[in-house]
Short mmCIF file of C-alpha atoms and ligand atoms in Angstrom, two decimals:
data_model
loop_
_atom_site.label_atom_id
_atom_site.label_comp_id
_atom_site.label_asym_id
_atom_site.label_seq_id
_atom_site.Cartn_x
_atom_site.Cartn_y
_atom_site.Cartn_z
CA MET A 1 209.03 113.86 -67.01
CA ASN A 2 207.33 111.09 -65.67
CA GLU A 3 209.80 107.75 -66.25
CA LEU A 4 206.89 106.06 -68.02
CA LEU A 5 206.33 108.59 -70.73
CA GLU A 6 209.95 109.00 -71.33
CA LYS A 7 209.74 105.03 -71.96
CA ILE A 8 206.80 105.16 -74.44
CA GLU A 9 208.70 107.73 -76.27
CA LEU A 10 211.49 106.23 -76.49
CA CYS A 11 209.73 102.87 -77.90
CA ILE A 12 207.95 105.23 -80.35
CA GLU A 13 211.62 106.52 -81.48
CA PHE A 14 212.99 103.21 -81.65
CA GLY A 15 210.21 101.33 -83.18
CA LYS A 16 209.22 98.82 -79.82
CA ILE A 17 205.89 97.58 -80.74
CA ASN A 18 205.30 95.20 -77.80
CA ASN A 19 207.38 92.89 -75.78
CA ALA A 20 206.90 89.87 -77.66
CA ALA A 21 208.95 92.30 -80.64
CA VAL A 22 212.60 90.71 -81.10
CA TYR A 23 212.99 94.96 -82.60
CA PRO A 24 215.18 96.66 -81.82
CA PRO A 25 217.46 94.06 -80.40
CA ASN A 26 218.92 96.70 -77.74
CA MET A 27 215.15 96.46 -76.38
CA ARG A 28 214.64 92.80 -76.34
CA GLY A 29 212.57 91.54 -73.51
CA GLN A 30 211.17 95.01 -72.62
CA ASP A 31 207.91 96.11 -72.54
CA GLY A 32 206.81 98.26 -75.72
CA ALA A 33 204.77 100.98 -76.46
CA ASP A 34 201.58 98.42 -76.40
CA GLU A 35 202.25 97.43 -72.87
CA LEU A 36 203.74 100.62 -71.60
CA THR A 37 200.34 102.94 -73.00
CA LYS A 38 197.90 100.20 -71.18
CA GLN A 39 199.91 100.76 -68.22
CA ALA A 40 200.35 104.41 -68.06
CA LEU A 41 196.33 104.89 -68.83
CA GLU A 42 195.47 102.42 -65.87
CA GLU A 43 198.06 104.34 -63.59
CA GLY A 44 196.11 107.29 -64.66
CA ILE A 45 198.18 109.07 -66.45
CA SER A 46 195.72 111.24 -68.70
CA PRO A 47 195.38 109.62 -72.64
CA ASP A 48 196.00 113.60 -73.47
CA ASP A 49 199.48 113.30 -71.49
CA VAL A 50 200.20 109.95 -73.00
CA LEU A 51 199.56 111.56 -76.51
CA ASN A 52 201.24 114.73 -76.10
CA LYS A 53 204.38 114.23 -73.89
CA ALA A 54 205.18 110.91 -75.37
CA LEU A 55 203.76 109.54 -78.57
CA ILE A 56 204.02 113.00 -80.51
CA PRO A 57 207.03 114.03 -79.12
CA GLY A 58 208.60 110.20 -80.17
CA MET A 59 207.20 110.79 -83.83
CA ASP A 60 208.11 114.02 -83.81
CA LYS A 61 211.91 112.49 -83.67
CA VAL A 62 211.26 109.86 -85.97
CA GLY A 63 210.03 112.40 -88.51
CA GLN A 64 213.26 114.49 -88.10
CA LYS A 65 215.67 111.73 -88.12
CA PHE A 66 213.88 110.82 -91.42
CA SER A 67 214.16 114.19 -92.80
CA GLU A 68 217.83 114.18 -91.95
CA ASN A 69 218.53 110.90 -93.59
CA LYS A 70 219.53 109.47 -90.08
CA ILE A 71 216.89 106.27 -90.37
CA PHE A 72 215.16 104.98 -93.38
CA VAL A 73 211.92 103.45 -94.55
CA PRO A 74 212.04 100.50 -92.63
CA GLN A 75 213.39 102.10 -89.35
CA MET A 76 210.04 104.87 -89.70
CA LEU A 77 207.50 101.35 -90.52
CA MET A 78 208.54 99.81 -87.14
CA SER A 79 208.00 102.94 -85.26
CA ALA A 80 204.77 103.69 -87.28
CA LYS A 81 203.77 100.23 -86.01
CA ALA A 82 204.60 100.95 -82.25
CA MET A 83 202.41 104.06 -82.49
CA SER A 84 199.50 102.07 -83.94
CA SER A 85 199.90 99.55 -80.97
CA ALA A 86 199.71 102.51 -78.61
CA MET A 87 197.28 104.64 -80.46
CA LYS A 88 194.73 101.33 -79.98
CA HIS A 89 194.56 102.32 -76.24
CA ILE A 90 194.43 106.18 -76.77
CA GLN A 91 191.56 105.87 -79.49
CA PRO A 92 188.34 104.87 -77.08
CA PHE A 93 189.22 108.11 -75.62
CA PHE A 94 188.85 110.18 -78.98
CA LYS A 95 185.80 109.13 -79.51
CA SER A 96 184.55 109.73 -76.23
CA GLY A 97 185.35 113.34 -76.47
CA GLN A 98 187.89 113.12 -73.67
CA VAL A 99 191.25 114.03 -76.26
CA LYS A 100 190.71 116.59 -78.45
CA GLN A 101 191.98 116.19 -82.25
CA LYS A 102 193.74 118.77 -84.24
CA GLY A 103 191.37 118.46 -86.86
CA THR A 104 190.51 116.04 -89.63
CA PHE A 105 192.64 115.03 -92.52
CA ILE A 106 191.43 112.87 -95.54
CA ILE A 107 194.06 110.65 -97.20
CA GLY A 108 194.06 108.38 -100.46
CA THR A 109 196.36 107.54 -103.20
CA VAL A 110 194.58 108.66 -106.25
CA SER A 111 192.65 106.63 -108.87
CA GLY A 112 194.51 104.61 -110.91
CA ASP A 113 197.71 103.82 -108.55
CA LEU A 114 198.04 101.54 -106.02
CA HIS A 115 200.99 102.45 -104.35
CA ASP A 116 200.42 103.04 -100.40
CA ILE A 117 203.36 102.60 -98.21
CA GLY A 118 204.44 106.52 -98.48
CA LYS A 119 200.69 107.32 -98.14
CA ASN A 120 200.48 105.19 -95.19
CA LEU A 121 203.71 106.66 -93.51
CA VAL A 122 202.22 109.76 -93.96
CA ALA A 123 198.75 108.92 -92.59
CA MET A 124 200.80 107.49 -89.38
CA MET A 125 202.69 110.42 -88.74
CA ILE A 126 199.89 112.79 -89.23
CA GLU A 127 197.57 110.75 -86.79
CA GLY A 128 200.66 110.44 -84.77
CA SER A 129 200.97 114.47 -84.39
CA GLY A 130 197.17 114.44 -83.48
CA TRP A 131 195.09 114.70 -86.25
CA LYS A 132 191.82 112.04 -86.87
CA VAL A 133 192.88 110.61 -89.91
CA ILE A 134 190.50 109.00 -92.46
CA ASP A 135 192.19 106.53 -95.01
CA LEU A 136 190.61 106.10 -98.43
CA GLY A 137 192.99 103.86 -99.06
CA VAL A 138 194.49 103.47 -103.00
CA ASP A 139 192.76 104.21 -105.97
CA VAL A 140 190.77 106.76 -105.04
CA LYS A 141 188.26 109.02 -107.19
CA SER A 142 187.35 112.27 -106.98
CA GLU A 143 183.94 111.41 -105.58
CA GLN A 144 185.28 109.41 -102.48
CA TYR A 145 187.64 112.36 -101.62
CA ILE A 146 184.35 114.63 -101.81
CA GLU A 147 182.31 112.17 -100.10
CA ALA A 148 184.61 112.32 -97.24
CA LEU A 149 184.61 116.08 -97.20
CA LYS A 150 180.95 115.91 -97.07
CA GLU A 151 180.89 114.14 -93.67
CA ASN A 152 184.10 115.46 -92.39
CA PRO A 153 183.37 119.28 -93.06
CA GLY A 154 186.36 121.30 -92.83
CA GLY A 155 188.59 118.37 -93.12
CA ALA A 156 191.95 118.96 -95.08
CA VAL A 157 192.76 116.20 -98.13
CA GLY A 158 195.90 114.48 -98.93
CA LEU A 159 196.85 113.20 -102.41
CA SER A 160 199.25 111.03 -103.02
CA ALA A 161 200.36 109.92 -106.24
CA LEU A 162 203.70 107.64 -107.38
CA LEU A 163 203.15 107.21 -111.14
CA THR A 164 204.04 110.09 -113.63
CA THR A 165 200.34 108.45 -115.09
CA THR A 166 198.52 109.25 -112.24
CA MET A 167 199.64 112.67 -112.25
CA VAL A 168 197.07 113.89 -114.38
CA ASN A 169 194.42 112.23 -112.38
CA MET A 170 195.60 114.01 -109.45
CA GLU A 171 195.26 117.33 -111.22
CA GLN A 172 191.47 116.27 -111.85
CA ILE A 173 190.74 115.41 -108.19
CA VAL A 174 192.19 118.80 -107.07
CA ILE A 175 189.76 120.59 -109.86
CA ASP A 176 187.06 118.55 -108.68
CA ILE A 177 187.35 118.83 -104.76
CA LYS A 178 188.14 122.89 -105.56
CA SER A 179 184.93 123.06 -107.26
CA PHE A 180 182.88 121.20 -104.41
CA SER A 181 184.60 123.25 -101.80
CA GLU A 182 187.03 126.47 -102.34
CA ASN A 183 188.24 126.42 -99.05
CA ALA A 184 189.32 122.75 -98.78
CA LYS A 185 192.92 122.50 -98.28
CA VAL A 186 194.55 120.16 -100.60
CA LEU A 187 198.04 118.67 -99.84
CA ILE A 188 200.03 116.65 -102.54
CA GLY A 189 203.00 114.40 -102.27
CA GLY A 190 204.63 111.31 -104.23
CA ALA A 191 208.07 110.80 -106.15
CA PRO A 192 206.67 112.42 -109.13
CA VAL A 193 205.34 115.63 -107.94
CA ASN A 194 206.77 118.64 -106.72
CA THR A 195 205.93 122.45 -105.86
CA ASP A 196 205.58 123.44 -109.55
CA PHE A 197 203.41 120.99 -110.37
CA CYS A 198 201.43 121.98 -107.03
CA GLN A 199 200.81 125.54 -108.24
CA ARG A 200 200.13 124.43 -111.43
CA ILE A 201 197.12 121.97 -110.72
CA GLY A 202 195.82 124.76 -107.80
CA ALA A 203 197.06 122.65 -104.56
CA ASP A 204 197.84 124.12 -101.53
CA TYR A 205 201.01 122.43 -100.63
CA TYR A 206 203.16 120.13 -101.76
CA SER A 207 205.63 118.08 -99.13
CA PRO A 208 208.10 115.72 -100.03
CA ASP A 209 207.95 113.88 -96.84
CA PRO A 210 205.70 112.87 -93.94
CA GLN A 211 207.65 115.50 -91.69
CA GLY A 212 206.63 118.58 -93.96
CA ALA A 213 203.20 117.21 -94.23
CA VAL A 214 202.85 117.09 -90.75
CA ALA A 215 204.18 120.77 -90.24
CA TYR A 216 202.04 121.83 -93.03
CA LEU A 217 198.94 120.71 -91.15
CA ASN A 218 199.88 121.89 -87.53
CA SER A 219 199.96 125.32 -89.39
CA LEU A 220 196.42 125.12 -90.57
CA ALA A 221 195.50 123.79 -87.09
CA VAL A 222 196.47 126.88 -85.18
CO1 B1M B 1 205.73 100.71 -108.75
N1 B1M B 1 206.76 101.94 -109.53
N2 B1M B 1 204.78 100.46 -109.80
N3 B1M B 1 205.65 99.27 -107.41
N4 B1M B 1 207.31 101.24 -107.30
C1 B1M B 1 207.63 103.16 -108.89
C2 B1M B 1 207.00 104.01 -108.20
C3 B1M B 1 208.52 103.14 -110.14
C4 B1M B 1 209.41 104.49 -109.75
C5 B1M B 1 209.60 102.12 -110.44
C6 B1M B 1 210.84 102.45 -111.20
O1 B1M B 1 210.41 102.27 -112.63
N5 B1M B 1 211.56 102.60 -111.30
C7 B1M B 1 207.74 102.97 -111.24
C8 B1M B 1 206.82 104.50 -111.71
C9 B1M B 1 207.29 105.20 -112.94
C10 B1M B 1 206.71 106.56 -113.31
O2 B1M B 1 205.90 106.30 -113.21
N6 B1M B 1 207.40 107.06 -113.30
C11 B1M B 1 206.79 101.73 -110.48
C12 B1M B 1 205.69 101.46 -111.92
C13 B1M B 1 206.00 101.60 -112.97
C14 B1M B 1 204.83 100.49 -111.43
C15 B1M B 1 203.79 99.59 -112.33
C16 B1M B 1 203.17 100.52 -113.79
C17 B1M B 1 204.48 98.71 -112.77
C18 B1M B 1 203.85 97.55 -113.74
O3 B1M B 1 203.28 96.92 -113.78
N7 B1M B 1 204.33 97.70 -114.93
C19 B1M B 1 202.88 99.05 -110.83
C20 B1M B 1 201.82 100.26 -111.19
C21 B1M B 1 200.71 99.84 -110.17
C22 B1M B 1 199.74 100.93 -110.22
O4 B1M B 1 199.79 101.60 -108.93
N8 B1M B 1 197.93 101.09 -111.01
C23 B1M B 1 203.33 99.13 -110.00
C24 B1M B 1 203.21 98.13 -108.84
C25 B1M B 1 204.19 98.37 -107.75
C26 B1M B 1 203.75 97.32 -106.79
C27 B1M B 1 202.06 96.97 -106.45
C28 B1M B 1 204.57 96.24 -107.01
C29 B1M B 1 204.70 98.14 -105.19
C30 B1M B 1 203.45 98.88 -104.60
C31 B1M B 1 203.39 97.90 -103.20
C32 B1M B 1 202.85 98.96 -102.35
O5 B1M B 1 202.76 100.38 -102.53
N9 B1M B 1 201.65 98.42 -101.71
C33 B1M B 1 205.68 99.05 -105.98
C34 B1M B 1 206.69 99.50 -105.50
C35 B1M B 1 207.06 98.93 -104.50
C36 B1M B 1 206.96 100.37 -106.32
C37 B1M B 1 208.85 101.14 -105.60
C38 B1M B 1 209.91 100.01 -105.53
C39 B1M B 1 208.70 101.85 -104.41
C40 B1M B 1 207.59 102.84 -103.73
C41 B1M B 1 207.90 103.19 -102.45
O6 B1M B 1 206.92 102.03 -101.76
N10 B1M B 1 208.38 103.60 -102.12
C42 B1M B 1 208.91 102.42 -106.54
C43 B1M B 1 210.17 102.65 -106.59
C44 B1M B 1 210.87 103.52 -106.16
O7 B1M B 1 210.40 104.59 -105.60
N11 B1M B 1 212.20 103.51 -105.96
C45 B1M B 1 207.90 101.99 -107.86
C46 B1M B 1 209.04 103.81 -100.60
C47 B1M B 1 208.02 105.17 -100.05
C48 B1M B 1 208.54 105.27 -98.79
O8 B1M B 1 208.32 106.53 -100.73
O9 B1M B 1 205.97 106.44 -101.79
O10 B1M B 1 207.94 107.82 -102.69
P1 B1M B 1 207.26 107.33 -101.62
O11 B1M B 1 206.66 107.81 -100.36
C49 B1M B 1 207.21 109.21 -99.71
C50 B1M B 1 207.57 110.64 -100.11
O12 B1M B 1 207.05 110.18 -101.84
C51 B1M B 1 206.27 111.35 -99.69
O13 B1M B 1 206.30 110.69 -98.21
C52 B1M B 1 206.75 109.41 -98.46
C53 B1M B 1 207.95 109.27 -97.32
O14 B1M B 1 209.08 110.02 -97.30
N12 B1M B 1 204.80 110.95 -100.04
C54 B1M B 1 204.02 111.99 -99.48
C55 B1M B 1 204.20 110.26 -100.60
N13 B1M B 1 202.99 110.42 -100.46
C56 B1M B 1 202.66 111.53 -100.18
C57 B1M B 1 201.88 112.43 -99.51
C58 B1M B 1 201.73 113.39 -98.95
C59 B1M B 1 203.19 113.88 -98.32
C60 B1M B 1 204.03 113.23 -98.83
O15 B1M B 1 200.78 114.19 -98.94
C61 B1M B 1 199.81 113.90 -99.02
#
């Protein structure tokens, strides 16, 4: 594989954002995902190859290690930041249609709930796996999800909740989304929810972590 793509993949895997970043210590002073992605595109490597042969495989490794408890939230956040610094160079090619995305994923933390660290990780991992992500933020009401679905027909929806008190809101949001569009796929996650709850409220899938969310969405894309 191209040496530059291998280096970009390593930057994502180990969370090396840019040259100025001091993390990880063993990569100090080296270019990061930011500079190397820019360089790759300038050298004529296609944005598709940068995405599919470097960024996505790097994020896959991060997700895998996180599921196996080999890395933890801080490392994953550094990888997510490295991914963002690379994605800003790829983003214009999405807009021009040169890079095909797998679909649109609309995500938000449900109404009444302000926790967004887990939701942001899920959004980053999903974006990193080649989906267009619309992040509605926190305290998101049914109407906002539905509005986003109207603007992005066929999109999948992700709901995050961290409080037992906002699980009830999640249930109502699923009911509202399904009555707007029966076929819209709704994925749920967050510490207090589980598969039983998912089935009870009529959502389509529960994932305990970002990796499971990526796998589920990718199964919809094929
Ligand atoms: Co809050 N808080 N908090 N809090 N907070 C918890 C959740 C709590 C368990 C702490 C405790 O009491 N032990 C507790 C909930 C208890 C309960 O409901 N049973 C709690 C409480 C009570 C509250 C307040 C009510 C406190 C108060 O004001 N009295 C208040 C509520 C505010 C509100 O939302 N309306 C509150 C406020 C806050 C802060 C603002 C201070 C801050 C949030 C900052 C932020 O998010 N920007 C905060 C924090 C940081 C926490 C803890 C400490 C950490 C949550 C976190 O970010 N975890 C949390 C205790 C804990 O978990 N140890 C706690 C890391 C994150 C990566 O994990 O979000 O679970 P998590 O996401 C995981 C998975 O769940 C999954 O993937 C992620 C990565 O593995 N996942 C998905 C998440 N969403 C997904 C969606 C998917 C798929 C997977 O598909 C769509």
